[in-house]
Amino acid sequence: MIDPATASAVIDWSAYRHNLTVLADHVAPATLMAVVKADGYGHGMVEAARQARAAGVTWLGVAVAGEALTLRAQGDRGRLMCWLYGPQEDFTGLVGAEVDLSVSSLAELDRIAAAARSLGRKARVHLKVDSGLSRNGCPVEQWPELCRAAAARTGEVEVVAVWTHLAAAEEPDHPSVPAQLTTFDQAFALAREHGLSPIRHVANSAAAMILPQARYELVRVGIAGYGIDPGVGVADRAGIALAPVMTLRAALVNVKRIPAGAGVSYGHTWIAPRDTVVGLVPLGYADGIVRAAGNRASVVVNDREVPLVGRVCMDQCVVDLGPDSRDRVGDPVVMFGQQGRAVNDFAADCDTIGYEIVTRIGSRVPRVAQVAGSVEVSRDE
C-alpha cells in the first residue's frame, strides 16, 4: 500500500450519508436500495454498507456472491440483494445467509430451489425480466414459464419482487424508456396473474432522479450515492445537489525545470514547447489512472489547474506546472474531488464516465476516511 501521506483516496462518508438522505427524500414513498457492489464503487464496500445503514437505508445491493457473503461476515443483517453468478455457483451459502437472489432463468430458479430445499427453508427471489437491455434477465417469451414455475415452488421460494434494468435512463426522451416500462408492466401483470404478489423495482440512479414513472416500490441507487452525476445534467434536472464522496489526492514527489524541446515520459508524446517546470505525481495506471489521461486531462496543484502531460506510467504521471512555478516537493495534488475538478470532468477528458474512474482506483491506494476536517486510514478492508 502507498503511504497515505504520499497518495490516498479520501472518503467523505458524511457526504455519502447526505446524498443517500437527499435521494431517499426525492424518491419517497418508494424505498431506497443503496448499491455497494464493486467495493462500494471503489470507495470501500464494507464501510459504505455501514454508512448506508446508519443513514436509514433498509436495502443493500451487490452484484456477486462474494460481496454478499462478505457483508454478512462483517455483521450486516439487513435486506441484501445479489444478482450475478456463474452456472456452477453454489447457492447454499447465499440462501443460508438470507440473501435475496435474482432469477433470470428456469435453471437458476431450479438451483436456488434445490439449495433452499437442502436447508429446509425458503429462498427469497427477485424475478428479472429482460425488458429490452438484452443483457441479463428472462426473455419475454420465456417469462410465462418462469412465473408459472416460481408460483409452483412456493414451498421453496418466496417471490419478493419483479425487476428489470433500463438501457438509457439518463436520457428520458430515449424511445427505449417507454418501451421498456411497457414491457415491464406487462411482465408484472403476468406475474400477478400467476398468483404472485411481488414488489417492483426498475429505477437506477438516473431513473430515480428524473423518471418518476420508473420508481415503483423500490429504487436502486448506486453512483449517485457517491456524489457522481449518472449522466450529463441529470442532477440539475432533478434539482439535486450531490456532494462528492471521493477525493483522489497525492503529493508531488519530484519537481524539476526542463528546457524547451525536452520530451516527457515514454515515447516522448509530449515535448515541452517552452522552458517549464514539471512535477511528478506518484499515481499511475496500476492505481487506476487511465492511460488516456495523458496529454488530455488536468488536475489541481496548489489550487490551480495544470495539465497532465506525457504518457501515464504504471506508477506515476507528470504534470506541467508552468515556467513560473514555485511548487515544491510535497505540495498537494488533487486528481479529482473536493477542492479539485469533478470526477465526471476528469472522466470526460479521458473519453469515459465517472463510474469507471472511481471503480478503477486500485487497492494499493489507501482509502482514508475524512473525519471533521481530518483523515484517518481505513483498516477494515
Short mmCIF file of C-alpha atoms in Angstrom, two decimals:
data_model
loop_
_atom_site.label_atom_id
_atom_site.label_comp_id
_atom_site.label_asym_id
_atom_site.label_seq_id
_atom_site.Cartn_x
_atom_site.Cartn_y
_atom_site.Cartn_z
CA MET A 1 0.00 0.00 0.00
CA ILE A 2 1.15 3.54 -0.76
CA ASP A 3 1.98 5.71 2.25
CA PRO A 4 -1.22 7.73 2.88
CA ALA A 5 0.88 10.89 3.12
CA THR A 6 2.07 10.26 -0.45
CA ALA A 7 -1.26 9.48 -2.09
CA SER A 8 -4.71 8.40 -0.97
CA ALA A 9 -8.39 8.35 -1.80
CA VAL A 10 -10.05 10.49 0.85
CA ILE A 11 -13.61 9.34 1.50
CA ASP A 12 -16.10 11.78 2.97
CA TRP A 13 -18.69 9.48 4.49
CA SER A 14 -20.79 12.38 5.72
CA ALA A 15 -21.23 13.35 2.05
CA TYR A 16 -22.32 9.78 1.26
CA ARG A 17 -24.92 9.81 4.02
CA HIS A 18 -26.08 13.24 2.86
CA ASN A 19 -26.53 12.03 -0.71
CA LEU A 20 -28.50 8.96 0.35
CA THR A 21 -30.75 11.04 2.58
CA VAL A 22 -31.44 13.56 -0.19
CA LEU A 23 -32.12 10.80 -2.70
CA ALA A 24 -34.38 8.91 -0.30
CA ASP A 25 -36.45 12.04 0.22
CA HIS A 26 -36.57 12.63 -3.54
CA VAL A 27 -37.94 9.16 -4.37
CA ALA A 28 -40.35 8.83 -1.45
CA PRO A 29 -42.65 7.00 -0.95
CA ALA A 30 -40.52 4.47 -2.84
CA THR A 31 -37.90 2.69 -0.72
CA LEU A 32 -34.19 3.22 -1.44
CA MET A 33 -31.69 0.42 -2.08
CA ALA A 34 -28.05 1.53 -1.78
CA VAL A 35 -25.86 -0.38 -4.23
CA VAL A 36 -22.42 -1.12 -2.77
CA LYS A 37 -21.04 -3.53 -5.39
CA ALA A 38 -17.53 -3.25 -6.87
CA ASP A 39 -16.05 -2.42 -3.46
CA GLY A 40 -18.58 0.32 -2.97
CA TYR A 41 -17.77 1.76 -6.41
CA GLY A 42 -14.15 1.95 -5.29
CA HIS A 43 -14.93 3.70 -2.01
CA GLY A 44 -14.91 0.64 0.28
CA MET A 45 -17.83 -1.77 0.33
CA VAL A 46 -17.99 -2.70 4.00
CA GLU A 47 -17.86 0.89 5.21
CA ALA A 48 -20.29 2.03 2.51
CA ALA A 49 -22.74 -0.59 3.77
CA ARG A 50 -22.29 0.56 7.36
CA GLN A 51 -22.78 4.18 6.43
CA ALA A 52 -25.85 3.40 4.34
CA ARG A 53 -27.43 1.56 7.26
CA ALA A 54 -26.54 4.49 9.51
CA ALA A 55 -28.38 6.75 7.06
CA GLY A 56 -31.50 4.61 7.46
CA VAL A 57 -31.23 2.60 4.23
CA THR A 58 -33.05 -0.71 4.62
CA TRP A 59 -31.90 -2.41 1.39
CA LEU A 60 -28.39 -3.00 0.04
CA GLY A 61 -27.50 -4.32 -3.40
CA VAL A 62 -24.40 -6.16 -4.63
CA ALA A 63 -23.51 -7.93 -7.84
CA VAL A 64 -21.65 -11.13 -6.92
CA ALA A 65 -21.95 -13.76 -4.22
CA GLY A 66 -18.62 -12.98 -2.58
CA GLU A 67 -19.72 -9.41 -1.96
CA ALA A 68 -22.94 -10.52 -0.28
CA LEU A 69 -21.21 -13.10 1.90
CA THR A 70 -18.52 -10.60 2.92
CA LEU A 71 -21.17 -8.19 4.14
CA ARG A 72 -22.86 -10.95 6.12
CA ALA A 73 -19.49 -11.98 7.60
CA GLN A 74 -18.96 -8.36 8.64
CA GLY A 75 -22.22 -8.41 10.56
CA ASP A 76 -24.76 -6.87 8.19
CA ARG A 77 -28.17 -8.44 8.79
CA GLY A 78 -30.50 -6.16 6.79
CA ARG A 79 -32.15 -6.81 3.45
CA LEU A 80 -29.46 -7.58 0.89
CA MET A 81 -29.85 -8.47 -2.78
CA CYS A 82 -27.36 -10.20 -5.11
CA TRP A 83 -27.88 -10.58 -8.85
CA LEU A 84 -24.94 -12.07 -10.77
CA TYR A 85 -23.44 -15.56 -10.55
CA GLY A 86 -21.98 -18.30 -12.70
CA PRO A 87 -23.56 -21.56 -13.84
CA GLN A 88 -21.61 -23.64 -11.29
CA GLU A 89 -22.05 -21.34 -8.29
CA ASP A 90 -23.41 -22.89 -5.10
CA PHE A 91 -26.44 -21.02 -3.75
CA THR A 92 -26.48 -22.79 -0.39
CA GLY A 93 -24.40 -20.19 1.42
CA LEU A 94 -26.41 -17.31 -0.02
CA VAL A 95 -29.76 -18.84 0.89
CA GLY A 96 -28.44 -19.72 4.34
CA ALA A 97 -27.27 -16.13 4.80
CA GLU A 98 -30.74 -14.83 3.90
CA VAL A 99 -29.56 -13.02 0.79
CA ASP A 100 -32.25 -12.12 -1.75
CA LEU A 101 -31.38 -13.62 -5.13
CA SER A 102 -32.17 -12.54 -8.67
CA VAL A 103 -33.58 -15.17 -11.02
CA SER A 104 -33.27 -14.82 -14.80
CA SER A 105 -33.98 -18.38 -15.92
CA LEU A 106 -35.62 -21.66 -15.01
CA ALA A 107 -32.18 -23.18 -14.45
CA GLU A 108 -31.35 -20.54 -11.83
CA LEU A 109 -34.73 -20.99 -10.18
CA ASP A 110 -34.20 -24.77 -10.00
CA ARG A 111 -30.74 -24.41 -8.45
CA ILE A 112 -31.92 -21.88 -5.88
CA ALA A 113 -34.94 -24.01 -5.01
CA ALA A 114 -32.66 -27.02 -4.56
CA ALA A 115 -30.42 -25.05 -2.20
CA ALA A 116 -33.46 -23.93 -0.20
CA ARG A 117 -34.77 -27.49 -0.03
CA SER A 118 -31.42 -28.77 1.27
CA LEU A 119 -31.53 -26.19 4.05
CA GLY A 120 -35.18 -26.67 4.88
CA ARG A 121 -36.00 -23.01 4.36
CA LYS A 122 -37.40 -20.66 1.73
CA ALA A 123 -35.21 -18.61 -0.57
CA ARG A 124 -36.20 -15.01 -1.33
CA VAL A 125 -36.05 -14.36 -5.08
CA HIS A 126 -36.49 -11.44 -7.45
CA LEU A 127 -37.62 -12.50 -10.92
CA LYS A 128 -35.83 -10.42 -13.55
CA VAL A 129 -37.34 -9.80 -16.97
CA ASP A 130 -35.25 -8.63 -19.92
CA SER A 131 -37.35 -5.64 -20.93
CA GLY A 132 -35.00 -4.52 -23.69
CA LEU A 133 -31.44 -4.14 -22.38
CA SER A 134 -30.56 -7.55 -23.89
CA ARG A 135 -28.24 -8.30 -21.02
CA ASN A 136 -29.32 -10.44 -18.06
CA GLY A 137 -32.97 -11.22 -17.36
CA CYS A 138 -35.54 -13.68 -18.61
CA PRO A 139 -36.55 -13.22 -22.27
CA VAL A 140 -40.19 -12.16 -22.55
CA GLU A 141 -41.13 -15.29 -24.48
CA GLN A 142 -39.92 -17.43 -21.55
CA TRP A 143 -41.42 -15.22 -18.85
CA PRO A 144 -44.79 -17.04 -18.53
CA GLU A 145 -42.99 -20.33 -17.91
CA LEU A 146 -40.72 -18.75 -15.28
CA CYS A 147 -43.69 -17.21 -13.45
CA ARG A 148 -45.57 -20.48 -13.56
CA ALA A 149 -42.59 -22.40 -12.18
CA ALA A 150 -41.99 -19.85 -9.42
CA ALA A 151 -45.65 -20.00 -8.40
CA ALA A 152 -45.42 -23.80 -8.21
CA ARG A 153 -42.42 -23.67 -5.85
CA THR A 154 -43.96 -21.65 -3.02
CA GLY A 155 -42.64 -24.19 -0.53
CA GLU A 156 -39.06 -23.44 -1.58
CA VAL A 157 -39.05 -19.85 -2.84
CA GLU A 158 -40.76 -16.61 -1.97
CA VAL A 159 -41.08 -14.26 -4.93
CA VAL A 160 -40.24 -10.94 -3.32
CA ALA A 161 -40.02 -8.79 -6.44
CA VAL A 162 -40.14 -8.47 -10.20
CA TRP A 163 -37.43 -6.24 -11.63
CA THR A 164 -35.56 -5.07 -14.70
CA HIS A 165 -32.86 -2.59 -15.75
CA LEU A 166 -33.15 0.35 -18.15
CA ALA A 167 -30.84 0.92 -21.11
CA ALA A 168 -30.99 4.73 -21.25
CA ALA A 169 -32.47 6.08 -18.02
CA GLU A 170 -30.26 9.17 -18.20
CA GLU A 171 -31.99 10.08 -21.47
CA PRO A 172 -35.67 10.43 -20.55
CA ASP A 173 -36.71 11.08 -24.16
CA HIS A 174 -34.99 7.95 -25.46
CA PRO A 175 -37.58 5.66 -27.13
CA SER A 176 -36.32 2.67 -25.14
CA VAL A 177 -37.60 4.15 -21.88
CA PRO A 178 -41.38 3.91 -22.51
CA ALA A 179 -40.89 0.70 -24.46
CA GLN A 180 -39.09 -0.98 -21.56
CA LEU A 181 -41.57 0.27 -18.99
CA THR A 182 -44.47 -1.06 -21.04
CA THR A 183 -42.77 -4.46 -21.32
CA PHE A 184 -42.07 -4.44 -17.60
CA ASP A 185 -45.65 -3.55 -16.68
CA GLN A 186 -46.91 -6.41 -18.83
CA ALA A 187 -44.46 -8.80 -17.18
CA PHE A 188 -45.56 -7.68 -13.74
CA ALA A 189 -49.23 -8.15 -14.66
CA LEU A 190 -48.47 -11.67 -15.82
CA ALA A 191 -46.69 -12.46 -12.55
CA ARG A 192 -49.79 -11.30 -10.70
CA GLU A 193 -51.98 -13.49 -12.90
CA HIS A 194 -49.93 -16.46 -11.70
CA GLY A 195 -50.81 -15.64 -8.10
CA LEU A 196 -47.55 -13.89 -7.21
CA SER A 197 -47.55 -10.71 -5.09
CA PRO A 198 -44.16 -9.11 -5.70
CA ILE A 199 -42.98 -5.56 -5.30
CA ARG A 200 -41.36 -3.86 -8.33
CA HIS A 201 -38.01 -2.22 -8.92
CA VAL A 202 -36.68 -0.72 -12.12
CA ALA A 203 -35.04 2.63 -11.39
CA ASN A 204 -31.27 3.05 -11.16
CA SER A 205 -29.67 6.36 -10.09
CA ALA A 206 -30.70 8.29 -13.18
CA ALA A 207 -34.24 6.92 -13.26
CA ALA A 208 -34.64 7.51 -9.54
CA MET A 209 -33.76 11.14 -10.11
CA ILE A 210 -35.63 12.05 -13.31
CA LEU A 211 -38.08 9.25 -14.19
CA PRO A 212 -40.80 9.21 -11.53
CA GLN A 213 -42.80 6.73 -13.62
CA ALA A 214 -40.00 4.18 -13.09
CA ARG A 215 -39.76 4.40 -9.31
CA TYR A 216 -42.42 1.85 -8.33
CA GLU A 217 -41.93 0.50 -4.76
CA LEU A 218 -38.11 0.21 -4.66
CA VAL A 219 -35.29 2.06 -6.42
CA ARG A 220 -31.65 1.04 -6.74
CA VAL A 221 -29.23 3.93 -6.24
CA GLY A 222 -25.56 3.36 -6.95
CA ILE A 223 -23.33 6.04 -8.43
CA ALA A 224 -25.45 8.99 -7.30
CA GLY A 225 -24.97 7.98 -3.69
CA TYR A 226 -21.25 8.51 -4.17
CA GLY A 227 -21.87 12.05 -5.38
CA ILE A 228 -21.38 11.44 -9.09
CA ASP A 229 -23.97 12.56 -11.61
CA PRO A 230 -25.18 9.47 -13.54
CA GLY A 231 -25.46 11.49 -16.75
CA VAL A 232 -24.86 14.94 -18.15
CA GLY A 233 -27.23 17.35 -16.42
CA VAL A 234 -29.26 14.65 -14.64
CA ALA A 235 -28.72 16.03 -11.14
CA ASP A 236 -29.51 19.58 -12.26
CA ARG A 237 -32.67 18.41 -13.99
CA ALA A 238 -33.74 16.70 -10.77
CA GLY A 239 -32.84 19.73 -8.67
CA ILE A 240 -30.46 17.65 -6.56
CA ALA A 241 -27.06 18.86 -5.37
CA LEU A 242 -24.82 15.80 -4.97
CA ALA A 243 -21.77 16.05 -2.69
CA PRO A 244 -18.59 14.34 -3.97
CA VAL A 245 -17.54 11.50 -1.70
CA MET A 246 -14.10 10.52 -3.07
CA THR A 247 -11.17 12.90 -3.43
CA LEU A 248 -8.10 11.36 -5.04
CA ARG A 249 -5.09 13.30 -3.81
CA ALA A 250 -1.32 12.99 -3.80
CA ALA A 251 1.84 14.95 -3.06
CA LEU A 252 4.40 16.00 -5.65
CA VAL A 253 7.40 13.69 -5.23
CA ASN A 254 9.73 15.44 -7.68
CA VAL A 255 9.85 18.89 -9.24
CA LYS A 256 12.30 19.89 -11.95
CA ARG A 257 12.90 22.52 -14.61
CA ILE A 258 13.22 21.28 -18.19
CA PRO A 259 14.18 23.18 -21.33
CA ALA A 260 12.06 23.78 -24.41
CA GLY A 261 12.22 20.71 -26.64
CA ALA A 262 12.60 18.21 -23.81
CA GLY A 263 10.43 15.10 -24.12
CA VAL A 264 8.36 13.81 -21.19
CA SER A 265 7.59 10.19 -20.29
CA TYR A 266 7.55 7.12 -22.54
CA GLY A 267 7.59 7.73 -26.28
CA HIS A 268 8.01 11.49 -25.81
CA THR A 269 4.36 12.03 -26.74
CA TRP A 270 4.66 15.49 -25.17
CA ILE A 271 7.51 17.86 -25.98
CA ALA A 272 7.91 20.95 -23.84
CA PRO A 273 7.00 23.95 -26.05
CA ARG A 274 8.99 26.28 -23.77
CA ASP A 275 11.21 26.17 -20.73
CA THR A 276 8.94 24.94 -17.96
CA VAL A 277 8.71 23.12 -14.64
CA VAL A 278 7.25 19.63 -14.39
CA GLY A 279 6.08 17.74 -11.33
CA LEU A 280 5.93 14.01 -10.67
CA VAL A 281 2.70 12.58 -9.26
CA PRO A 282 3.06 9.11 -7.62
CA LEU A 283 -0.06 7.58 -9.20
CA GLY A 284 -0.26 5.62 -12.44
CA TYR A 285 -2.38 3.13 -14.32
CA ALA A 286 -1.70 0.43 -11.70
CA ASP A 287 -3.52 2.75 -9.31
CA GLY A 288 -6.41 3.36 -11.69
CA ILE A 289 -5.31 6.48 -13.57
CA VAL A 290 -6.37 5.65 -17.12
CA ARG A 291 -3.61 5.94 -19.75
CA ALA A 292 -5.96 8.04 -21.85
CA ALA A 293 -5.49 10.84 -19.30
CA GLY A 294 -2.04 11.61 -20.69
CA ASN A 295 -1.98 14.85 -22.71
CA ARG A 296 -5.75 15.21 -22.19
CA ALA A 297 -6.70 15.56 -18.54
CA SER A 298 -5.86 18.20 -15.99
CA VAL A 299 -5.54 18.15 -12.20
CA VAL A 300 -5.27 20.75 -9.46
CA VAL A 301 -1.93 21.64 -7.87
CA ASN A 302 -1.87 24.31 -5.17
CA ASP A 303 -5.39 25.42 -6.12
CA ARG A 304 -4.69 25.90 -9.84
CA GLU A 305 -5.48 23.65 -12.78
CA VAL A 306 -2.48 22.18 -14.60
CA PRO A 307 -2.28 19.69 -17.50
CA LEU A 308 -1.23 16.08 -17.18
CA VAL A 309 1.47 15.64 -19.85
CA GLY A 310 3.11 12.65 -21.49
CA ARG A 311 2.05 9.05 -21.12
CA VAL A 312 0.67 7.84 -17.82
CA CYS A 313 3.07 5.20 -16.48
CA MET A 314 2.34 2.22 -14.25
CA ASP A 315 3.14 4.03 -11.01
CA GLN A 316 3.43 7.71 -11.88
CA CYS A 317 2.44 10.54 -14.15
CA VAL A 318 3.74 14.04 -14.90
CA VAL A 319 2.10 17.47 -14.78
CA ASP A 320 3.26 20.70 -16.43
CA LEU A 321 3.50 23.23 -13.62
CA GLY A 322 4.41 26.11 -15.95
CA PRO A 323 7.52 28.26 -16.36
CA ASP A 324 6.73 30.44 -13.36
CA SER A 325 6.05 27.56 -11.00
CA ARG A 326 7.11 27.86 -7.39
CA ASP A 327 5.72 24.47 -6.48
CA ARG A 328 7.82 22.21 -4.31
CA VAL A 329 8.15 18.55 -3.46
CA GLY A 330 5.37 17.68 -1.03
CA ASP A 331 2.87 20.19 -2.40
CA PRO A 332 -0.71 18.90 -2.80
CA VAL A 333 -2.20 17.46 -5.98
CA VAL A 334 -5.94 16.82 -6.31
CA MET A 335 -6.67 14.46 -9.20
CA PHE A 336 -10.44 14.95 -8.71
CA GLY A 337 -12.95 15.55 -5.95
CA GLN A 338 -13.34 18.19 -3.27
CA GLN A 339 -11.08 21.21 -3.89
CA GLY A 340 -10.44 19.76 -7.34
CA ARG A 341 -12.22 19.02 -10.59
CA ALA A 342 -15.37 16.92 -10.67
CA VAL A 343 -14.91 13.22 -11.33
CA ASN A 344 -17.09 13.48 -14.44
CA ASP A 345 -14.93 16.31 -15.82
CA PHE A 346 -11.79 14.21 -15.39
CA ALA A 347 -13.66 11.28 -16.96
CA ALA A 348 -14.78 13.35 -19.95
CA ASP A 349 -11.15 14.30 -20.63
CA CYS A 350 -10.42 10.57 -20.85
CA ASP A 351 -13.46 9.79 -23.01
CA THR A 352 -15.06 7.68 -20.30
CA ILE A 353 -17.54 8.04 -17.42
CA GLY A 354 -17.19 8.78 -13.73
CA TYR A 355 -18.21 5.20 -12.85
CA GLU A 356 -15.03 3.87 -14.46
CA ILE A 357 -12.77 6.46 -12.86
CA VAL A 358 -13.70 5.71 -9.25
CA THR A 359 -14.07 1.94 -9.61
CA ARG A 360 -10.59 1.69 -11.17
CA ILE A 361 -8.77 3.16 -8.18
CA GLY A 362 -6.50 0.30 -7.13
CA SER A 363 -6.10 -1.49 -3.82
CA ARG A 364 -2.66 -0.07 -3.10
CA VAL A 365 -4.16 3.41 -2.89
CA PRO A 366 -5.23 3.71 0.77
CA ARG A 367 -8.77 4.80 1.49
CA VAL A 368 -8.81 7.30 4.30
CA ALA A 369 -11.97 8.49 5.99
CA GLN A 370 -12.49 12.21 6.34
CA VAL A 371 -13.44 12.95 9.93
CA ALA A 372 -14.28 16.54 10.93
CA GLY A 373 -11.70 18.06 8.63
CA SER A 374 -9.00 15.44 9.28
CA VAL A 375 -8.43 11.99 7.84
CA GLU A 376 -7.84 8.54 9.23
CA VAL A 377 -6.76 5.40 7.38
CA SER A 378 -9.48 2.82 6.88
CA ARG A 379 -8.37 -0.50 8.37
CA ASP A 380 -11.36 -2.80 7.82
CA GLU A 381 -10.83 -3.61 4.14
#
